[in-house]
mmCIF file of C-alpha atoms in Angstrom:
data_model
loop_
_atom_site.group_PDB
_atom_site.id
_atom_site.type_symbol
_atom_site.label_atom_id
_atom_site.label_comp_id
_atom_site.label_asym_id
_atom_site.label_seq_id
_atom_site.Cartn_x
_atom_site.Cartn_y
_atom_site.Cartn_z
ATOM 1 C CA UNK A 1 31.700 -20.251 49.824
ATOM 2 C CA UNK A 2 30.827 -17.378 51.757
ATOM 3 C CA UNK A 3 27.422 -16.527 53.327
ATOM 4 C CA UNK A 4 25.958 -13.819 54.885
ATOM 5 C CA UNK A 5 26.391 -15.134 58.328
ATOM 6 C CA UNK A 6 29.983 -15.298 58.397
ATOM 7 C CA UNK A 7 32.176 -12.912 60.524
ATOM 8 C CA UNK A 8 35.730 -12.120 60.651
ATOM 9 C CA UNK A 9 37.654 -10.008 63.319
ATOM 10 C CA UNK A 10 37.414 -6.184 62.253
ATOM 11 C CA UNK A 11 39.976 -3.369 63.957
ATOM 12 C CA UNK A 12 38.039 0.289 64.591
ATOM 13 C CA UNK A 13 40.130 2.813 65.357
ATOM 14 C CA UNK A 14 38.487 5.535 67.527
ATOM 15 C CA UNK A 15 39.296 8.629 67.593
ATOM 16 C CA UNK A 16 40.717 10.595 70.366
ATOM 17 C CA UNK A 17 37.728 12.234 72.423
ATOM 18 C CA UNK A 18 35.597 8.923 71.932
ATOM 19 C CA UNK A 19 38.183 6.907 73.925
ATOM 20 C CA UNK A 20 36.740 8.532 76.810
ATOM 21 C CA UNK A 21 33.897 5.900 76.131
ATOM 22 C CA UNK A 22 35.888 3.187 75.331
ATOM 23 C CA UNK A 23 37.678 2.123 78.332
ATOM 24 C CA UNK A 24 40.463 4.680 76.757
ATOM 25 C CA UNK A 25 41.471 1.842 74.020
ATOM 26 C CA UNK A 26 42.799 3.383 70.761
ATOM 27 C CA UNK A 27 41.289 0.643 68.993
ATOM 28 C CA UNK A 28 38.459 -1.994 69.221
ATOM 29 C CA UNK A 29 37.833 -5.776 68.063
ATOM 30 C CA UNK A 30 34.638 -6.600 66.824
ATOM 31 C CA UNK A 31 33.361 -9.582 64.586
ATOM 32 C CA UNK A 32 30.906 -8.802 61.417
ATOM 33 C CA UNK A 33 30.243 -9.640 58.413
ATOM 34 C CA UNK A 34 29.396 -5.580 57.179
ATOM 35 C CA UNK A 35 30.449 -2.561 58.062
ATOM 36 C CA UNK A 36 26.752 -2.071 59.357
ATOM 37 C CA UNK A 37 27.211 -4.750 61.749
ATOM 38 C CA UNK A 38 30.605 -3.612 62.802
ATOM 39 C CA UNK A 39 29.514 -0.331 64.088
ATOM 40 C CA UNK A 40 26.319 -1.755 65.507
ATOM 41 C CA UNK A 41 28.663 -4.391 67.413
ATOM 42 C CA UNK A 42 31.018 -1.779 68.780
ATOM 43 C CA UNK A 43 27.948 0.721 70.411
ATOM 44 C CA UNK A 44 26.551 -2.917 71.363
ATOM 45 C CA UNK A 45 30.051 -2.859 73.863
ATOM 46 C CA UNK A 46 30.188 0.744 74.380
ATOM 47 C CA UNK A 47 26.868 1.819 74.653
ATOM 48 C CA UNK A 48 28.030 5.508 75.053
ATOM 49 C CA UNK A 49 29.254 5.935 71.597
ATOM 50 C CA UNK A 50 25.605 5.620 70.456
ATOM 51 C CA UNK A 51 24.805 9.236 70.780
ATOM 52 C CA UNK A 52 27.865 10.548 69.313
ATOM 53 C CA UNK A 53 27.831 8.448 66.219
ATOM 54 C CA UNK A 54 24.183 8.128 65.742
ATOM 55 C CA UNK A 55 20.974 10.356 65.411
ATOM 56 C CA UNK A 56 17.785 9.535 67.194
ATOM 57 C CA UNK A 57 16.609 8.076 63.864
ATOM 58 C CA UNK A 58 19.561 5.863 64.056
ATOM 59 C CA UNK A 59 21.199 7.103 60.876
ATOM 60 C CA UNK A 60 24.793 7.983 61.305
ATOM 61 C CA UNK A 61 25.826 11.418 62.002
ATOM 62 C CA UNK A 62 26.075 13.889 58.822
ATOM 63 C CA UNK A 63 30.055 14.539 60.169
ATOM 64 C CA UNK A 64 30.925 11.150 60.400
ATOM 65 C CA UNK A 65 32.799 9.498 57.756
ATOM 66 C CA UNK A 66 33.800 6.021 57.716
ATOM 67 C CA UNK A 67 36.495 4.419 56.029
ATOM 68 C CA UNK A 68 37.831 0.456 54.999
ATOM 69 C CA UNK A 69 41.773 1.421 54.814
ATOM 70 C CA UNK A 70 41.698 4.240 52.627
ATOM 71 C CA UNK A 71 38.043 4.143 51.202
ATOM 72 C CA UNK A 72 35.238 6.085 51.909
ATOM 73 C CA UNK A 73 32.506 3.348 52.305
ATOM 74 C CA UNK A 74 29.942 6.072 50.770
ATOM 75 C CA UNK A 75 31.979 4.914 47.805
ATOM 76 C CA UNK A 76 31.823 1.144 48.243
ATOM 77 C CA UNK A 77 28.448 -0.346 49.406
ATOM 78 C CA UNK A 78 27.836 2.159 52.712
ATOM 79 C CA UNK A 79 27.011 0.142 55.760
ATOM 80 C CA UNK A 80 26.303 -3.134 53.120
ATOM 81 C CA UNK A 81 29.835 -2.737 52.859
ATOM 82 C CA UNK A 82 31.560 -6.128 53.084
ATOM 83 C CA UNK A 83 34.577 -6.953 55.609
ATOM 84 C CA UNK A 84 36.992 -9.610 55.566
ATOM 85 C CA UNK A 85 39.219 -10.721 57.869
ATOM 86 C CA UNK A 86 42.384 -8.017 59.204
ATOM 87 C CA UNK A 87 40.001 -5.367 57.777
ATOM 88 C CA UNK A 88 40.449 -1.906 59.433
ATOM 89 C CA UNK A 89 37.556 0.641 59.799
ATOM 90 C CA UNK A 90 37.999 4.524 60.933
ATOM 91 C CA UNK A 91 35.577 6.372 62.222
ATOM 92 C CA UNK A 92 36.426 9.756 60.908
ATOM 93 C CA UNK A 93 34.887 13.602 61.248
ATOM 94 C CA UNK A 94 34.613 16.089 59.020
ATOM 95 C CA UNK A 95 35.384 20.062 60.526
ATOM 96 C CA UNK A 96 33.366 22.902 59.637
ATOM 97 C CA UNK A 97 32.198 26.004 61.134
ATOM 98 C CA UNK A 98 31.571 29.666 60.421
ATOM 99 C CA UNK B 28 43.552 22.947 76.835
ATOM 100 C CA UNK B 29 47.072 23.393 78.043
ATOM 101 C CA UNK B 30 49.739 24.659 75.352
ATOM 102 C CA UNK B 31 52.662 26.674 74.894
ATOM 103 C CA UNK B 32 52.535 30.968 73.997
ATOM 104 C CA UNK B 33 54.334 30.003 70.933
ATOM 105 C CA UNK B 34 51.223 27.883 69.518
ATOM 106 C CA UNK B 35 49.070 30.240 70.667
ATOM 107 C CA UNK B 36 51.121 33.033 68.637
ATOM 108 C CA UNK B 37 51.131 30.331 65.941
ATOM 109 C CA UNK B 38 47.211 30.008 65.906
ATOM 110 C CA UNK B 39 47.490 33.817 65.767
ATOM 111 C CA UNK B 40 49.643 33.869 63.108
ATOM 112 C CA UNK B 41 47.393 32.193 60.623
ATOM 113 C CA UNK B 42 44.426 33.869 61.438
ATOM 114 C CA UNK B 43 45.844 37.041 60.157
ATOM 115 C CA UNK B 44 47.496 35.521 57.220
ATOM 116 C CA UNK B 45 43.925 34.184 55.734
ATOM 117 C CA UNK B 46 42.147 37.607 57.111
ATOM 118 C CA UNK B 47 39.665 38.196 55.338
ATOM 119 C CA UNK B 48 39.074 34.962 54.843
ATOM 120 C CA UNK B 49 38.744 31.972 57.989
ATOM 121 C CA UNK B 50 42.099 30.208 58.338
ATOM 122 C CA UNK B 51 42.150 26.340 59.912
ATOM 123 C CA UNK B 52 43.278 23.676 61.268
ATOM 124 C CA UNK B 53 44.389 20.580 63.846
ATOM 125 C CA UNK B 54 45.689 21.048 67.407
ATOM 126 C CA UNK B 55 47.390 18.108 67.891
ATOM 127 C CA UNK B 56 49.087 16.749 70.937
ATOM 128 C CA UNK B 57 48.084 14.293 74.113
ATOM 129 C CA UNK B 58 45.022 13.863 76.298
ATOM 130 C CA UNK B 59 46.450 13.596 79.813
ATOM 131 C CA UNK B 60 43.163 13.258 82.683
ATOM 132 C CA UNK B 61 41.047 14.939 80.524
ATOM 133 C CA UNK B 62 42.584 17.958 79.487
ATOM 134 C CA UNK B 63 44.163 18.365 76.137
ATOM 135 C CA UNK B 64 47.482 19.481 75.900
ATOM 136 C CA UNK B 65 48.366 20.872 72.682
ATOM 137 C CA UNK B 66 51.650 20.671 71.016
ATOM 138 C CA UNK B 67 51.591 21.454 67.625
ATOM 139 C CA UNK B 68 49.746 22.481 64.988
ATOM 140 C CA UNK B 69 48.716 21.758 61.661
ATOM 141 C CA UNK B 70 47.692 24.647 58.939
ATOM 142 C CA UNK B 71 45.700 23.335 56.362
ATOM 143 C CA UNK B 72 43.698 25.084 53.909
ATOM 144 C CA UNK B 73 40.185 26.036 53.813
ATOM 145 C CA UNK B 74 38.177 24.002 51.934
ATOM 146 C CA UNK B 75 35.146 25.622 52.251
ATOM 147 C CA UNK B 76 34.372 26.174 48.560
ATOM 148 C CA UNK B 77 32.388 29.512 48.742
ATOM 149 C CA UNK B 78 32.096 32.231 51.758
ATOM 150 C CA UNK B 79 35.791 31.336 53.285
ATOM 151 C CA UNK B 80 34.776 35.183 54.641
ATOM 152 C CA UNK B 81 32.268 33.282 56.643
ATOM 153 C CA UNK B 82 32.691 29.583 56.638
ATOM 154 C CA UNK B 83 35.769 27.212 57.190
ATOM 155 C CA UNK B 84 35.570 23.496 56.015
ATOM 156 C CA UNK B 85 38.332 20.304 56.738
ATOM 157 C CA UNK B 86 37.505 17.142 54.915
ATOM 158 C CA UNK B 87 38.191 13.592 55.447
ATOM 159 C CA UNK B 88 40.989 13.247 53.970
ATOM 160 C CA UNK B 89 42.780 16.286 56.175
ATOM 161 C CA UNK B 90 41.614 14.384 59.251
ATOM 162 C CA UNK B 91 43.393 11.409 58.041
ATOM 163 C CA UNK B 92 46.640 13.002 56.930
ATOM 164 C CA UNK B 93 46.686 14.862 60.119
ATOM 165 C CA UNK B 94 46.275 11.887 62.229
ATOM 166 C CA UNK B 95 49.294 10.273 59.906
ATOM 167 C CA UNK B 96 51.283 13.235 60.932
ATOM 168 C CA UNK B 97 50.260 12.819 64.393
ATOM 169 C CA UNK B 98 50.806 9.248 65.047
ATOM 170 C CA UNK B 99 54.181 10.173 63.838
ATOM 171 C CA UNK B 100 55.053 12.785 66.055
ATOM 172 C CA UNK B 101 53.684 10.510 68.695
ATOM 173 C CA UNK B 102 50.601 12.602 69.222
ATOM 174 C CA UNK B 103 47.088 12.378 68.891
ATOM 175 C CA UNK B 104 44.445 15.073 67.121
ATOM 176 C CA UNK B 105 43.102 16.699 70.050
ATOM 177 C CA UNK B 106 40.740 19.419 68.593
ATOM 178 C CA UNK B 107 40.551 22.007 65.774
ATOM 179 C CA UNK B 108 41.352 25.887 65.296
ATOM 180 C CA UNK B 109 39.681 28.320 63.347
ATOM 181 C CA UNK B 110 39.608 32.192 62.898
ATOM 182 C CA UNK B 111 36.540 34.683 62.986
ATOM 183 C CA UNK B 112 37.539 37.777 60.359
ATOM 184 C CA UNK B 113 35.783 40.767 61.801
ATOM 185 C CA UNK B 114 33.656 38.707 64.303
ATOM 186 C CA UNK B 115 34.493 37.932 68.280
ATOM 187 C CA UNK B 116 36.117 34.683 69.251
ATOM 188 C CA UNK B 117 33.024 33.024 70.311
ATOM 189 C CA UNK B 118 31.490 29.912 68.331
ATOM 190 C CA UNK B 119 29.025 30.826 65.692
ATOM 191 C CA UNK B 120 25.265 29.496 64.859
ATOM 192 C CA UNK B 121 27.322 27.612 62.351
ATOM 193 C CA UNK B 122 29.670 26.274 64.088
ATOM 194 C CA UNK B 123 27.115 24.482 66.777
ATOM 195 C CA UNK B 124 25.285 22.745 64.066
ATOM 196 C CA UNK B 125 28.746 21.142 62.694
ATOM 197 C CA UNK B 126 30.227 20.513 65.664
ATOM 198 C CA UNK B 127 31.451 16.678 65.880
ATOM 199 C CA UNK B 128 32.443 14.901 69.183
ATOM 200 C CA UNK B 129 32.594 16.333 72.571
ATOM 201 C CA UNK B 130 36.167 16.333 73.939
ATOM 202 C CA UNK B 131 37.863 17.829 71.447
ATOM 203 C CA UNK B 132 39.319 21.566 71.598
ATOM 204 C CA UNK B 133 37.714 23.925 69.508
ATOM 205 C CA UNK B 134 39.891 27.425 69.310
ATOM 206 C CA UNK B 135 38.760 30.028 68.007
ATOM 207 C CA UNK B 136 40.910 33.548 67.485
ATOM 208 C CA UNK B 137 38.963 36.921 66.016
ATOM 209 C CA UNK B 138 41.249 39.061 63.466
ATOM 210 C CA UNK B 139 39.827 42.454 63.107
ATOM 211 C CA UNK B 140 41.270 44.844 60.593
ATOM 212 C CA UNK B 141 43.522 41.869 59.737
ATOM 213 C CA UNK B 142 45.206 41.922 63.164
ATOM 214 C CA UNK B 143 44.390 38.724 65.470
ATOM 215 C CA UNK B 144 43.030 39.996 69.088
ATOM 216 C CA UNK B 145 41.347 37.532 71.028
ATOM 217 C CA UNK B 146 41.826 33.511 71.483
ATOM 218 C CA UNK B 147 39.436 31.345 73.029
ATOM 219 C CA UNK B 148 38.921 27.555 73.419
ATOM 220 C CA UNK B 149 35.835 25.941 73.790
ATOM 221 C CA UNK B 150 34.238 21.948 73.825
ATOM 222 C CA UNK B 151 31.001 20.666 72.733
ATOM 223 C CA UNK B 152 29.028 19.623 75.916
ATOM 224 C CA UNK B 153 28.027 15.988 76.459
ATOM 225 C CA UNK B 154 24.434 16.240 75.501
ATOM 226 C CA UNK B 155 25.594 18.584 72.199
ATOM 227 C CA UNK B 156 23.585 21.236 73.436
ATOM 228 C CA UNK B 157 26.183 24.268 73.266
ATOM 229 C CA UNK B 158 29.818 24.458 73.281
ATOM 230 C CA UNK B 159 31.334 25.497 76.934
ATOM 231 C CA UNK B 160 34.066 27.923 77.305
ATOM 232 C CA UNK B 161 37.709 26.089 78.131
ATOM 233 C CA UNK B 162 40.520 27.508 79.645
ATOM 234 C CA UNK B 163 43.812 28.337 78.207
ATOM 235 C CA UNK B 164 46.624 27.567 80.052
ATOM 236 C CA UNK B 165 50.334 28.111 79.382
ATOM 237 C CA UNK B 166 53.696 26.679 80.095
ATOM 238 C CA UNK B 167 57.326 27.860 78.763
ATOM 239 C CA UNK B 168 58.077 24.488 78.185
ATOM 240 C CA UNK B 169 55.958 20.964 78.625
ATOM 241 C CA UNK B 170 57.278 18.587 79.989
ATOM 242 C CA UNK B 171 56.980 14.703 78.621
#
């Protein structure tokens, strides 16, 4: 049975101009149990990715979408979203402008 | 950025075909010390629901079928175009409040009276305070 405190090895892909925080790696390992946790453990690693993803209030940024596969978590469980093993997150933007 | 006159004339291109409305899209290509070289582009349409005169929108799922068509063209998404109908090629209010992650290309070509005139290329600066003017080089042919 599983509990809250188990964790399982989660692939983020990062996109392009973030590499330039992340040791230039396309992807990243982390273990957690949510997809909270999984984003809090990969700015834990690369610190620098903290501003760019976050606001001061630590809420994620308005543009920043993020997706399990092909879902928009907004439509699972948000951050409570649960991860399982092989799981792959993507951290991905939305463009607009005037 | 670093590209080719043809995707520059490209870029061009769609600007005046969405006059007077903003036309968008990816720049995609490779990241080589920093600078982005663009290879291709990808036209998608403007989402933006109302004000298309005034306001461009990509969503979500454009990022991620543009980073499919990427990956398969061995290439990355490097940045975004867009056009200004009637306004110069410099980013807007607007477009400093949506602006995502520094290090991507933003470019950004004016079409007045429908015909495209000037092409810029700017990136959001670390601390997200303004976007800095980039510039455009160009080569015949890139090599790998």
């Amino acid at each position: 049975m599983s509990t809250t405190t188990d964790t399982a090895p989660i692939t983020i892909h990062i996109p392009t101009p973030l590499r330039a925080y992340t040791d230039e790696q396309a992807t990243a390992t982390v273990e957690a149990a949510t997809v909270g946790a999984a984003l809090r453990a990969l700015v834990d690693h690369y610190p620098e990715l903290d501003a760019n993803l976050y606001t001061d209030d630590g809420t994620l940024r308005s543009f920043v979408n993020i997706y399990r596969g092909d879902e928009d978590i907004r439509h699972l469980d948000g951050p409570d979203t649960a991860l399982e093993a092989g799981d792959e997150l993507s951290i991905v933007p939305s463009i607009a402008g005037g | 950025m670093i590209t080719t006159p043809d995707i520059l004339d490209a870029i061009r291109d769609h600007g005046e075909d969405s006059y007077p409305e903003e036309g968008c899209g990816f720049l995609l290509g490779t990241v080589r010390d920093g600078v982005n070289h663009v290879r291709a582009i990808r036209r998608v349409a403007n989402r933006q629901a109302t004000n298309r005169t005034r306001r461009y929108a990509l969503t979500p799922d454009d990022y991620r079928a543009a980073q499919q068509a990427a990956t398969e063209q061995g290439l990355d998404i490097v940045g975004f175009y867009h056009s200004h109908p009637d306004h110069p090629a410099r980013p807007s209010e607007t477009d400093l409040v949506e602006a995502t992650f520094p290090g991507y290309t933003y470019a950004i070509v004016a079409v007045h009276d429908g015909s495209a005139t000037d092409l810029t290329a700017w990136t959001l600066a670390p601390d997200r305070s303004r976007f800095e003017q980039e510039a455009i080089c160009t080569e015949t042919t890139i090599t790998a």
